Short mmCIF file of N, CA and C in Angstrom, two decimals:
data_model
loop_
_atom_site.label_atom_id
_atom_site.label_comp_id
_atom_site.label_asym_id
_atom_site.label_seq_id
_atom_site.Cartn_x
_atom_site.Cartn_y
_atom_site.Cartn_z
N PHE A 13 3.92 -13.22 -7.46
CA PHE A 13 5.16 -12.59 -7.02
C PHE A 13 5.24 -12.57 -5.49
N VAL A 14 4.16 -12.15 -4.83
CA VAL A 14 4.14 -12.14 -3.36
C VAL A 14 4.31 -13.56 -2.84
N GLN A 15 3.62 -14.51 -3.46
CA GLN A 15 3.72 -15.91 -3.05
C GLN A 15 5.15 -16.41 -3.24
N HIS A 16 5.81 -16.03 -4.32
CA HIS A 16 7.18 -16.45 -4.58
C HIS A 16 8.13 -15.91 -3.50
N ILE A 17 7.95 -14.65 -3.13
CA ILE A 17 8.79 -14.07 -2.08
C ILE A 17 8.58 -14.82 -0.77
N ARG A 18 7.33 -15.15 -0.46
CA ARG A 18 7.04 -15.90 0.77
C ARG A 18 7.79 -17.22 0.78
N THR A 19 7.82 -17.93 -0.35
CA THR A 19 8.49 -19.23 -0.39
C THR A 19 10.00 -19.09 -0.26
N LEU A 20 10.56 -17.94 -0.65
CA LEU A 20 12.00 -17.74 -0.53
C LEU A 20 12.45 -17.40 0.89
N LEU A 21 11.52 -16.90 1.69
CA LEU A 21 11.87 -16.51 3.05
C LEU A 21 12.07 -17.73 3.94
N LYS A 22 13.12 -17.70 4.76
CA LYS A 22 13.29 -18.72 5.79
C LYS A 22 12.37 -18.38 6.95
N PRO A 23 12.05 -19.35 7.81
CA PRO A 23 11.23 -19.02 8.98
C PRO A 23 11.85 -17.85 9.76
N HIS A 24 11.01 -16.91 10.13
CA HIS A 24 11.36 -15.68 10.83
C HIS A 24 12.02 -14.65 9.92
N GLY A 25 12.09 -14.95 8.61
CA GLY A 25 12.57 -13.96 7.65
C GLY A 25 11.54 -12.87 7.47
N ARG A 26 12.01 -11.65 7.13
CA ARG A 26 11.12 -10.50 7.00
C ARG A 26 11.14 -9.99 5.57
N ALA A 27 9.98 -9.44 5.13
CA ALA A 27 9.89 -8.89 3.78
C ALA A 27 9.02 -7.65 3.77
N ALA A 28 9.33 -6.76 2.84
CA ALA A 28 8.49 -5.60 2.53
C ALA A 28 8.36 -5.61 1.01
N VAL A 29 7.14 -5.80 0.52
CA VAL A 29 6.91 -6.00 -0.91
C VAL A 29 6.03 -4.88 -1.45
N VAL A 30 6.47 -4.25 -2.53
CA VAL A 30 5.66 -3.24 -3.21
C VAL A 30 4.70 -3.96 -4.14
N ALA A 31 3.42 -3.63 -4.02
CA ALA A 31 2.39 -4.30 -4.83
C ALA A 31 1.32 -3.30 -5.24
N PRO A 32 0.76 -3.46 -6.46
CA PRO A 32 -0.35 -2.59 -6.87
C PRO A 32 -1.62 -2.96 -6.12
N ASP A 33 -2.60 -2.07 -6.14
CA ASP A 33 -3.85 -2.26 -5.40
C ASP A 33 -4.54 -3.59 -5.71
N ASN A 34 -4.52 -4.04 -6.97
CA ASN A 34 -5.29 -5.23 -7.31
C ASN A 34 -4.84 -6.46 -6.52
N VAL A 35 -3.60 -6.48 -6.06
CA VAL A 35 -3.12 -7.59 -5.23
C VAL A 35 -3.90 -7.64 -3.92
N LEU A 36 -4.41 -6.50 -3.48
CA LEU A 36 -5.12 -6.44 -2.20
C LEU A 36 -6.57 -6.90 -2.30
N PHE A 37 -7.16 -6.87 -3.50
CA PHE A 37 -8.60 -7.13 -3.56
C PHE A 37 -9.06 -8.15 -4.59
N GLU A 38 -8.23 -8.56 -5.55
CA GLU A 38 -8.74 -9.44 -6.59
C GLU A 38 -9.15 -10.80 -6.02
N GLY A 39 -10.17 -11.39 -6.63
CA GLY A 39 -10.69 -12.67 -6.16
C GLY A 39 -9.92 -13.84 -6.73
N GLY A 40 -10.48 -15.02 -6.62
CA GLY A 40 -9.87 -16.22 -7.17
C GLY A 40 -8.54 -16.52 -6.50
N ALA A 41 -7.50 -16.65 -7.34
CA ALA A 41 -6.16 -16.97 -6.83
C ALA A 41 -5.66 -15.88 -5.88
N GLY A 42 -6.01 -14.61 -6.15
CA GLY A 42 -5.58 -13.52 -5.28
C GLY A 42 -6.10 -13.69 -3.87
N GLU A 43 -7.37 -14.05 -3.74
CA GLU A 43 -7.95 -14.27 -2.41
C GLU A 43 -7.27 -15.45 -1.72
N THR A 44 -7.05 -16.53 -2.46
CA THR A 44 -6.39 -17.72 -1.90
C THR A 44 -5.01 -17.37 -1.37
N ILE A 45 -4.25 -16.60 -2.15
CA ILE A 45 -2.90 -16.22 -1.73
C ILE A 45 -2.93 -15.32 -0.51
N ARG A 46 -3.87 -14.36 -0.46
CA ARG A 46 -3.97 -13.48 0.72
C ARG A 46 -4.27 -14.29 1.98
N ARG A 47 -5.23 -15.19 1.88
CA ARG A 47 -5.60 -16.01 3.04
C ARG A 47 -4.42 -16.88 3.48
N LYS A 48 -3.73 -17.47 2.52
CA LYS A 48 -2.58 -18.33 2.84
C LYS A 48 -1.45 -17.50 3.44
N LEU A 49 -1.21 -16.31 2.88
CA LEU A 49 -0.16 -15.44 3.40
C LEU A 49 -0.45 -15.05 4.85
N MET A 50 -1.71 -14.70 5.14
CA MET A 50 -2.05 -14.30 6.51
C MET A 50 -2.00 -15.48 7.48
N HIS A 51 -2.16 -16.69 6.96
CA HIS A 51 -2.09 -17.87 7.82
C HIS A 51 -0.64 -18.25 8.10
N GLU A 52 0.21 -18.25 7.07
CA GLU A 52 1.58 -18.73 7.21
C GLU A 52 2.57 -17.66 7.63
N CYS A 53 2.16 -16.40 7.54
CA CYS A 53 3.05 -15.29 7.87
C CYS A 53 2.33 -14.32 8.80
N ASP A 54 3.12 -13.52 9.49
CA ASP A 54 2.55 -12.42 10.26
C ASP A 54 2.53 -11.20 9.34
N VAL A 55 1.39 -10.98 8.68
CA VAL A 55 1.22 -9.81 7.82
C VAL A 55 0.81 -8.68 8.76
N HIS A 56 1.78 -7.84 9.11
CA HIS A 56 1.56 -6.90 10.22
C HIS A 56 1.36 -5.45 9.80
N THR A 57 1.81 -5.05 8.60
CA THR A 57 1.74 -3.64 8.24
C THR A 57 1.46 -3.48 6.75
N LEU A 58 0.65 -2.47 6.43
CA LEU A 58 0.36 -2.11 5.05
C LEU A 58 0.49 -0.60 4.92
N LEU A 59 1.35 -0.16 4.03
CA LEU A 59 1.54 1.27 3.75
C LEU A 59 0.90 1.56 2.40
N ARG A 60 -0.16 2.39 2.40
CA ARG A 60 -0.85 2.76 1.16
C ARG A 60 -0.20 4.02 0.60
N LEU A 61 0.34 3.91 -0.60
CA LEU A 61 1.10 5.01 -1.21
C LEU A 61 0.31 5.70 -2.31
N PRO A 62 0.71 6.93 -2.65
CA PRO A 62 0.07 7.65 -3.76
C PRO A 62 0.40 6.99 -5.10
N THR A 63 -0.27 7.43 -6.14
CA THR A 63 -0.06 6.87 -7.48
C THR A 63 1.29 7.27 -8.04
N GLY A 64 1.78 6.42 -8.95
CA GLY A 64 2.93 6.77 -9.76
C GLY A 64 4.29 6.69 -9.10
N LEU A 65 4.40 6.15 -7.88
CA LEU A 65 5.71 6.08 -7.22
C LEU A 65 6.54 4.90 -7.71
N PHE A 66 5.91 3.73 -7.84
CA PHE A 66 6.64 2.54 -8.26
C PHE A 66 6.17 2.02 -9.61
N TYR A 67 4.95 2.38 -10.00
CA TYR A 67 4.38 1.91 -11.24
C TYR A 67 4.05 3.12 -12.11
N ALA A 68 3.42 2.88 -13.23
CA ALA A 68 3.03 3.97 -14.13
C ALA A 68 2.09 4.92 -13.41
N GLN A 69 2.05 6.16 -13.88
CA GLN A 69 1.12 7.14 -13.33
C GLN A 69 -0.29 6.56 -13.33
N GLY A 70 -1.01 6.81 -12.28
CA GLY A 70 -2.38 6.32 -12.17
C GLY A 70 -2.48 4.98 -11.45
N VAL A 71 -1.36 4.26 -11.31
CA VAL A 71 -1.37 2.97 -10.62
C VAL A 71 -1.01 3.19 -9.16
N LYS A 72 -1.90 2.79 -8.28
CA LYS A 72 -1.69 2.98 -6.84
C LYS A 72 -0.87 1.82 -6.29
N ALA A 73 0.08 2.16 -5.43
CA ALA A 73 0.98 1.15 -4.88
C ALA A 73 0.83 1.05 -3.37
N ASN A 74 1.26 -0.08 -2.85
CA ASN A 74 1.24 -0.36 -1.42
C ASN A 74 2.53 -1.08 -1.07
N VAL A 75 2.92 -1.01 0.18
CA VAL A 75 4.03 -1.83 0.67
C VAL A 75 3.44 -2.75 1.73
N ILE A 76 3.58 -4.04 1.51
CA ILE A 76 3.08 -5.05 2.44
C ILE A 76 4.27 -5.58 3.23
N PHE A 77 4.21 -5.47 4.56
CA PHE A 77 5.28 -5.94 5.44
C PHE A 77 4.81 -7.23 6.10
N PHE A 78 5.64 -8.29 6.00
CA PHE A 78 5.27 -9.55 6.66
C PHE A 78 6.51 -10.32 7.07
N ASP A 79 6.32 -11.19 8.08
CA ASP A 79 7.37 -12.06 8.59
C ASP A 79 6.94 -13.50 8.37
N ARG A 80 7.81 -14.30 7.80
CA ARG A 80 7.53 -15.74 7.61
C ARG A 80 7.62 -16.43 8.96
N LYS A 81 6.71 -17.35 9.20
CA LYS A 81 6.66 -18.06 10.48
C LYS A 81 6.67 -19.57 10.23
N PRO A 82 7.01 -20.37 11.26
CA PRO A 82 6.95 -21.83 11.11
C PRO A 82 5.51 -22.30 10.93
N ALA A 83 5.35 -23.54 10.48
CA ALA A 83 4.02 -24.10 10.27
C ALA A 83 3.20 -24.04 11.56
N SER A 84 1.91 -23.74 11.40
CA SER A 84 1.03 -23.62 12.56
C SER A 84 -0.40 -23.93 12.13
N GLU A 85 -1.18 -24.49 13.04
CA GLU A 85 -2.58 -24.75 12.74
C GLU A 85 -3.40 -23.47 12.78
N THR A 86 -2.95 -22.49 13.56
CA THR A 86 -3.67 -21.23 13.67
C THR A 86 -2.95 -20.16 12.87
N PRO A 87 -3.67 -19.18 12.35
CA PRO A 87 -3.04 -18.11 11.55
C PRO A 87 -2.05 -17.29 12.38
N TRP A 88 -0.96 -16.90 11.74
CA TRP A 88 0.05 -16.07 12.41
C TRP A 88 -0.35 -14.61 12.45
N THR A 89 -1.10 -14.16 11.45
CA THR A 89 -1.51 -12.76 11.43
C THR A 89 -2.57 -12.55 12.50
N LYS A 90 -2.31 -11.65 13.42
CA LYS A 90 -3.27 -11.32 14.47
C LYS A 90 -3.87 -9.93 14.24
N LYS A 91 -3.00 -8.97 13.83
CA LYS A 91 -3.44 -7.59 13.59
C LYS A 91 -2.71 -7.06 12.36
N LEU A 92 -3.43 -6.29 11.55
CA LEU A 92 -2.82 -5.60 10.41
C LEU A 92 -2.95 -4.10 10.66
N TRP A 93 -1.81 -3.43 10.71
CA TRP A 93 -1.75 -1.98 10.87
C TRP A 93 -1.66 -1.36 9.48
N ILE A 94 -2.52 -0.37 9.21
CA ILE A 94 -2.54 0.27 7.90
C ILE A 94 -2.27 1.76 8.08
N TYR A 95 -1.33 2.27 7.26
CA TYR A 95 -1.05 3.71 7.23
C TYR A 95 -1.45 4.22 5.85
N ASP A 96 -2.34 5.22 5.81
CA ASP A 96 -2.83 5.78 4.55
C ASP A 96 -2.06 7.06 4.22
N LEU A 97 -1.09 6.92 3.32
CA LEU A 97 -0.33 8.09 2.84
C LEU A 97 -0.86 8.50 1.46
N ARG A 98 -2.10 8.13 1.17
CA ARG A 98 -2.69 8.37 -0.15
C ARG A 98 -3.82 9.39 -0.10
N THR A 99 -4.80 9.16 0.74
CA THR A 99 -6.00 10.00 0.76
C THR A 99 -5.66 11.44 1.13
N ASN A 100 -6.13 12.37 0.31
CA ASN A 100 -5.93 13.82 0.51
C ASN A 100 -4.46 14.23 0.46
N GLN A 101 -3.63 13.42 -0.16
CA GLN A 101 -2.22 13.76 -0.36
C GLN A 101 -2.02 14.01 -1.86
N HIS A 102 -1.31 15.04 -2.19
CA HIS A 102 -1.11 15.39 -3.60
C HIS A 102 0.38 15.46 -3.90
N PHE A 103 0.92 14.36 -4.45
CA PHE A 103 2.32 14.32 -4.86
C PHE A 103 2.36 14.21 -6.38
N THR A 104 3.36 14.82 -6.97
CA THR A 104 3.59 14.69 -8.41
C THR A 104 5.04 14.30 -8.61
N LEU A 105 5.36 13.82 -9.80
CA LEU A 105 6.74 13.39 -10.04
C LEU A 105 7.70 14.57 -10.12
N LYS A 106 7.22 15.72 -10.61
CA LYS A 106 8.14 16.85 -10.83
C LYS A 106 7.93 18.01 -9.87
N THR A 107 6.70 18.48 -9.73
CA THR A 107 6.49 19.70 -8.94
C THR A 107 6.36 19.46 -7.45
N ASN A 108 5.88 18.30 -7.04
CA ASN A 108 5.74 18.01 -5.61
C ASN A 108 6.05 16.54 -5.34
N PRO A 109 7.31 16.13 -5.56
CA PRO A 109 7.64 14.71 -5.37
C PRO A 109 7.62 14.31 -3.90
N LEU A 110 7.35 13.04 -3.66
CA LEU A 110 7.39 12.50 -2.31
C LEU A 110 8.82 12.59 -1.79
N LYS A 111 8.98 13.12 -0.58
CA LYS A 111 10.30 13.27 0.03
C LYS A 111 10.40 12.36 1.25
N ARG A 112 11.60 12.11 1.69
CA ARG A 112 11.83 11.23 2.85
C ARG A 112 11.05 11.72 4.08
N GLU A 113 11.02 13.02 4.29
CA GLU A 113 10.33 13.54 5.48
C GLU A 113 8.82 13.31 5.43
N ASP A 114 8.27 13.05 4.23
CA ASP A 114 6.85 12.73 4.12
C ASP A 114 6.53 11.38 4.77
N LEU A 115 7.56 10.57 4.99
CA LEU A 115 7.39 9.26 5.60
C LEU A 115 7.71 9.25 7.10
N ASP A 116 8.10 10.40 7.64
CA ASP A 116 8.51 10.45 9.05
C ASP A 116 7.44 9.95 10.01
N GLU A 117 6.19 10.39 9.82
CA GLU A 117 5.14 9.96 10.73
C GLU A 117 4.95 8.44 10.65
N PHE A 118 4.95 7.89 9.44
CA PHE A 118 4.79 6.44 9.30
C PHE A 118 5.91 5.71 10.01
N VAL A 119 7.16 6.14 9.80
CA VAL A 119 8.30 5.46 10.42
C VAL A 119 8.18 5.51 11.95
N ARG A 120 7.79 6.66 12.48
CA ARG A 120 7.65 6.80 13.93
C ARG A 120 6.54 5.87 14.44
N LEU A 121 5.39 5.85 13.76
CA LEU A 121 4.28 5.02 14.19
C LEU A 121 4.54 3.52 13.96
N TYR A 122 5.30 3.19 12.94
CA TYR A 122 5.66 1.80 12.66
C TYR A 122 6.38 1.19 13.86
N ASN A 123 7.19 2.01 14.53
CA ASN A 123 7.87 1.61 15.76
C ASN A 123 8.69 0.34 15.55
N PRO A 124 9.75 0.41 14.73
CA PRO A 124 10.52 -0.80 14.43
C PRO A 124 11.19 -1.42 15.65
N VAL A 125 11.45 -0.65 16.69
CA VAL A 125 12.09 -1.19 17.89
C VAL A 125 11.15 -2.15 18.61
N ASN A 126 9.87 -1.79 18.69
CA ASN A 126 8.88 -2.66 19.33
C ASN A 126 7.52 -2.44 18.67
N ARG A 127 7.30 -3.13 17.57
CA ARG A 127 6.07 -2.90 16.83
C ARG A 127 4.83 -3.44 17.56
N HIS A 128 5.04 -4.16 18.66
CA HIS A 128 3.89 -4.63 19.45
C HIS A 128 3.41 -3.55 20.42
N ASP A 129 4.11 -2.42 20.42
CA ASP A 129 3.74 -1.31 21.30
C ASP A 129 3.22 -0.13 20.46
N ARG A 130 2.53 -0.43 19.39
CA ARG A 130 2.00 0.61 18.50
C ARG A 130 0.73 1.21 19.08
N ARG A 131 0.47 2.47 18.67
CA ARG A 131 -0.75 3.17 19.07
C ARG A 131 -1.39 3.78 17.83
N ALA A 132 -2.68 3.51 17.64
CA ALA A 132 -3.41 4.04 16.48
C ALA A 132 -3.60 5.54 16.61
N THR A 133 -3.58 6.23 15.47
CA THR A 133 -3.94 7.66 15.47
C THR A 133 -5.40 7.83 15.09
N TRP A 134 -6.01 6.79 14.47
CA TRP A 134 -7.42 6.84 14.14
C TRP A 134 -8.25 6.39 15.34
N SER A 135 -9.38 7.03 15.54
CA SER A 135 -10.38 6.61 16.51
C SER A 135 -11.69 7.26 16.09
N PRO A 136 -12.81 6.82 16.65
CA PRO A 136 -14.08 7.50 16.32
C PRO A 136 -14.02 9.00 16.65
N GLU A 137 -13.24 9.34 17.66
CA GLU A 137 -13.09 10.76 18.03
C GLU A 137 -12.12 11.48 17.11
N ASN A 138 -11.22 10.75 16.45
CA ASN A 138 -10.25 11.33 15.53
C ASN A 138 -10.33 10.60 14.19
N PRO A 139 -11.40 10.86 13.41
CA PRO A 139 -11.60 10.12 12.16
C PRO A 139 -10.59 10.46 11.06
N ASP A 140 -9.73 11.46 11.29
CA ASP A 140 -8.71 11.82 10.30
C ASP A 140 -7.37 11.14 10.56
N GLY A 141 -7.30 10.28 11.57
CA GLY A 141 -6.05 9.57 11.85
C GLY A 141 -5.67 8.65 10.71
N ARG A 142 -4.42 8.66 10.31
CA ARG A 142 -3.94 7.88 9.16
C ARG A 142 -3.44 6.48 9.53
N TRP A 143 -3.38 6.15 10.81
CA TRP A 143 -2.79 4.90 11.29
C TRP A 143 -3.86 4.13 12.04
N ARG A 144 -4.26 2.98 11.50
CA ARG A 144 -5.39 2.24 12.05
C ARG A 144 -5.08 0.75 12.06
N VAL A 145 -5.64 0.04 13.02
CA VAL A 145 -5.39 -1.39 13.15
C VAL A 145 -6.68 -2.18 12.91
N TYR A 146 -6.52 -3.35 12.28
CA TYR A 146 -7.63 -4.27 12.04
C TYR A 146 -7.24 -5.65 12.55
N ASP A 147 -8.17 -6.32 13.23
CA ASP A 147 -7.93 -7.67 13.72
C ASP A 147 -8.09 -8.67 12.58
N PHE A 148 -7.45 -9.83 12.74
CA PHE A 148 -7.50 -10.89 11.74
C PHE A 148 -8.94 -11.26 11.39
N ASP A 149 -9.80 -11.40 12.40
CA ASP A 149 -11.19 -11.79 12.14
C ASP A 149 -11.91 -10.77 11.27
N GLU A 150 -11.61 -9.49 11.46
CA GLU A 150 -12.21 -8.44 10.62
C GLU A 150 -11.74 -8.59 9.18
N LEU A 151 -10.47 -8.93 8.99
CA LEU A 151 -9.88 -9.03 7.65
C LEU A 151 -10.48 -10.20 6.87
N VAL A 152 -10.53 -11.37 7.49
CA VAL A 152 -11.02 -12.55 6.75
C VAL A 152 -12.53 -12.51 6.56
N ALA A 153 -13.24 -11.69 7.34
CA ALA A 153 -14.69 -11.56 7.17
C ALA A 153 -15.04 -10.64 6.00
N ARG A 154 -14.07 -9.87 5.52
CA ARG A 154 -14.33 -8.97 4.40
C ARG A 154 -14.52 -9.76 3.11
N ASP A 155 -15.27 -9.22 2.17
CA ASP A 155 -15.49 -9.86 0.88
C ASP A 155 -14.15 -10.20 0.24
N LYS A 156 -13.93 -11.47 -0.09
CA LYS A 156 -12.70 -11.96 -0.71
C LYS A 156 -11.46 -11.71 0.16
N ALA A 157 -11.65 -11.53 1.47
CA ALA A 157 -10.55 -11.22 2.38
C ALA A 157 -9.76 -10.02 1.86
N SER A 158 -10.48 -9.05 1.31
CA SER A 158 -9.86 -7.87 0.71
C SER A 158 -9.09 -7.05 1.75
N LEU A 159 -7.88 -6.67 1.37
CA LEU A 159 -7.07 -5.78 2.22
C LEU A 159 -7.08 -4.36 1.66
N ASP A 160 -7.92 -4.11 0.68
CA ASP A 160 -8.06 -2.77 0.10
C ASP A 160 -8.99 -1.97 1.02
N ILE A 161 -8.40 -1.46 2.10
CA ILE A 161 -9.18 -0.83 3.17
C ILE A 161 -8.84 0.65 3.23
N PHE A 162 -9.88 1.47 3.27
CA PHE A 162 -9.68 2.91 3.45
C PHE A 162 -10.81 3.44 4.30
N TRP A 163 -10.52 4.46 5.06
CA TRP A 163 -11.51 5.01 5.99
C TRP A 163 -11.53 6.53 5.98
N LEU A 164 -10.50 7.16 5.46
CA LEU A 164 -10.44 8.61 5.44
C LEU A 164 -11.38 9.16 4.37
N LYS A 165 -12.05 10.24 4.68
CA LYS A 165 -12.94 10.89 3.73
C LYS A 165 -12.10 11.66 2.71
N ASP A 166 -12.30 11.37 1.43
CA ASP A 166 -11.56 12.05 0.37
C ASP A 166 -12.16 13.44 0.18
N GLU A 167 -11.45 14.45 0.65
CA GLU A 167 -11.96 15.82 0.63
C GLU A 167 -12.17 16.34 -0.79
N SER A 168 -11.37 15.87 -1.74
CA SER A 168 -11.52 16.37 -3.10
C SER A 168 -12.84 15.91 -3.71
N LEU A 169 -13.38 14.79 -3.23
CA LEU A 169 -14.66 14.32 -3.75
C LEU A 169 -15.82 15.04 -3.09
N ALA A 170 -15.60 15.55 -1.88
CA ALA A 170 -16.68 16.16 -1.12
C ALA A 170 -16.80 17.66 -1.36
N ASP A 171 -15.69 18.31 -1.66
CA ASP A 171 -15.71 19.77 -1.74
C ASP A 171 -14.71 20.24 -2.79
N ALA A 172 -15.21 20.83 -3.86
CA ALA A 172 -14.34 21.31 -4.93
C ALA A 172 -13.37 22.38 -4.45
N ASP A 173 -13.68 23.06 -3.33
CA ASP A 173 -12.77 24.07 -2.80
C ASP A 173 -11.47 23.46 -2.29
N ASN A 174 -11.47 22.15 -2.04
CA ASN A 174 -10.28 21.49 -1.53
C ASN A 174 -9.38 20.93 -2.63
N LEU A 175 -9.76 21.14 -3.88
CA LEU A 175 -8.91 20.67 -4.98
C LEU A 175 -7.60 21.45 -4.98
N PRO A 176 -6.53 20.83 -5.49
CA PRO A 176 -5.27 21.56 -5.61
C PRO A 176 -5.46 22.75 -6.56
N PRO A 177 -4.56 23.72 -6.50
CA PRO A 177 -4.65 24.86 -7.42
C PRO A 177 -4.59 24.38 -8.88
N PRO A 178 -5.17 25.17 -9.79
CA PRO A 178 -5.21 24.76 -11.21
C PRO A 178 -3.83 24.44 -11.78
N GLU A 179 -2.82 25.21 -11.36
CA GLU A 179 -1.48 24.94 -11.92
C GLU A 179 -0.95 23.58 -11.47
N VAL A 180 -1.32 23.12 -10.26
CA VAL A 180 -0.91 21.79 -9.78
C VAL A 180 -1.65 20.71 -10.57
N ILE A 181 -2.95 20.91 -10.78
CA ILE A 181 -3.73 19.95 -11.56
C ILE A 181 -3.17 19.88 -12.99
N ALA A 182 -2.87 21.04 -13.58
CA ALA A 182 -2.33 21.07 -14.95
C ALA A 182 -0.99 20.34 -15.01
N GLN A 183 -0.13 20.55 -14.01
CA GLN A 183 1.17 19.87 -14.00
C GLN A 183 1.01 18.37 -13.83
N GLU A 184 0.05 17.95 -12.99
CA GLU A 184 -0.21 16.51 -12.82
C GLU A 184 -0.65 15.89 -14.15
N ILE A 185 -1.48 16.62 -14.90
CA ILE A 185 -1.93 16.13 -16.21
C ILE A 185 -0.74 16.02 -17.16
N VAL A 186 0.13 17.04 -17.16
CA VAL A 186 1.33 17.00 -18.01
C VAL A 186 2.21 15.81 -17.62
N ASP A 187 2.42 15.62 -16.30
CA ASP A 187 3.24 14.50 -15.84
C ASP A 187 2.65 13.16 -16.28
N ASP A 188 1.32 13.02 -16.14
CA ASP A 188 0.65 11.79 -16.55
C ASP A 188 0.80 11.55 -18.05
N LEU A 189 0.62 12.60 -18.85
CA LEU A 189 0.73 12.46 -20.30
C LEU A 189 2.17 12.13 -20.71
N GLU A 190 3.14 12.77 -20.07
CA GLU A 190 4.55 12.47 -20.39
C GLU A 190 4.89 11.03 -20.03
N ALA A 191 4.41 10.57 -18.88
CA ALA A 191 4.67 9.19 -18.47
C ALA A 191 4.02 8.21 -19.44
N ALA A 192 2.78 8.52 -19.86
CA ALA A 192 2.08 7.66 -20.81
C ALA A 192 2.81 7.65 -22.16
N LEU A 193 3.27 8.83 -22.60
CA LEU A 193 4.00 8.91 -23.87
C LEU A 193 5.28 8.09 -23.81
N GLU A 194 5.98 8.15 -22.70
CA GLU A 194 7.21 7.37 -22.54
C GLU A 194 6.90 5.87 -22.59
N GLN A 195 5.81 5.45 -21.96
CA GLN A 195 5.42 4.05 -22.01
C GLN A 195 5.10 3.62 -23.44
N PHE A 196 4.39 4.48 -24.19
CA PHE A 196 4.07 4.15 -25.58
C PHE A 196 5.33 4.12 -26.44
N ARG A 197 6.29 4.98 -26.16
CA ARG A 197 7.57 4.93 -26.89
C ARG A 197 8.27 3.59 -26.67
N LEU A 198 8.27 3.12 -25.42
CA LEU A 198 8.90 1.83 -25.11
C LEU A 198 8.18 0.68 -25.82
N ILE A 199 6.85 0.74 -25.82
CA ILE A 199 6.07 -0.30 -26.50
C ILE A 199 6.35 -0.27 -28.00
N ALA A 200 6.37 0.94 -28.57
CA ALA A 200 6.64 1.06 -30.02
C ALA A 200 8.04 0.52 -30.36
N ALA A 201 9.01 0.82 -29.50
CA ALA A 201 10.37 0.33 -29.73
C ALA A 201 10.41 -1.19 -29.64
N ASP A 202 9.70 -1.76 -28.66
CA ASP A 202 9.65 -3.22 -28.54
C ASP A 202 8.99 -3.84 -29.76
N LEU A 203 7.89 -3.24 -30.22
CA LEU A 203 7.20 -3.76 -31.40
C LEU A 203 8.10 -3.67 -32.63
N GLN A 204 8.81 -2.55 -32.76
CA GLN A 204 9.72 -2.39 -33.89
C GLN A 204 10.83 -3.43 -33.84
N GLY A 205 11.35 -3.68 -32.62
CA GLY A 205 12.39 -4.69 -32.46
C GLY A 205 11.89 -6.07 -32.80
N ASN A 206 10.65 -6.38 -32.44
CA ASN A 206 10.05 -7.68 -32.75
C ASN A 206 9.83 -7.84 -34.25
N MET A 207 9.44 -6.74 -34.92
CA MET A 207 9.22 -6.80 -36.37
C MET A 207 10.53 -7.03 -37.11
N GLU A 208 11.61 -6.40 -36.65
CA GLU A 208 12.91 -6.56 -37.30
C GLU A 208 13.46 -7.97 -37.07
N ALA A 209 13.15 -8.53 -35.89
CA ALA A 209 13.67 -9.87 -35.59
C ALA A 209 12.93 -10.95 -36.36
N ALA A 210 11.70 -10.65 -36.81
CA ALA A 210 10.86 -11.66 -37.49
C ALA A 210 11.27 -11.91 -38.90
#
């Protein structure tokens, strides 16, 4: 799908593609496509989103921003900026949905007027910064050229005191079960339709 979008773009065309996590790290054809995409396009930004926004509950999504470029012997991607809106963030579909203002910091840091004038919020002195940059050489040196990159410490794994309140956890479980039930209803309806058509 990402490869298809790239082929549809004219030179200097821009795209923002929603993709599940496996697109960022799977080997084989996935690795080949990532390497080719970074060579033929300026893959400049990755927004890591919480689960359940674009796909089924439990599926983590990302938005990959890239610009198609003319043919070149050298890769067009020089730096990839990553914003982590996932780690230590607790959004639910019903009780705490993602709102537009939750994206304000990303939009400001993205700096659409001049994205070459970006400034990272992460540094060794500020390890909680959500906005970090990686050079092309760092990216292709990673196993399978994986773009599944995270650096923030997940507080829920380190300290049970940082878990959301029980009522939030209970509501997240209810939301997940309702979403799963709805998916199974759709599958059952499709199966029933296929049986009737046969």
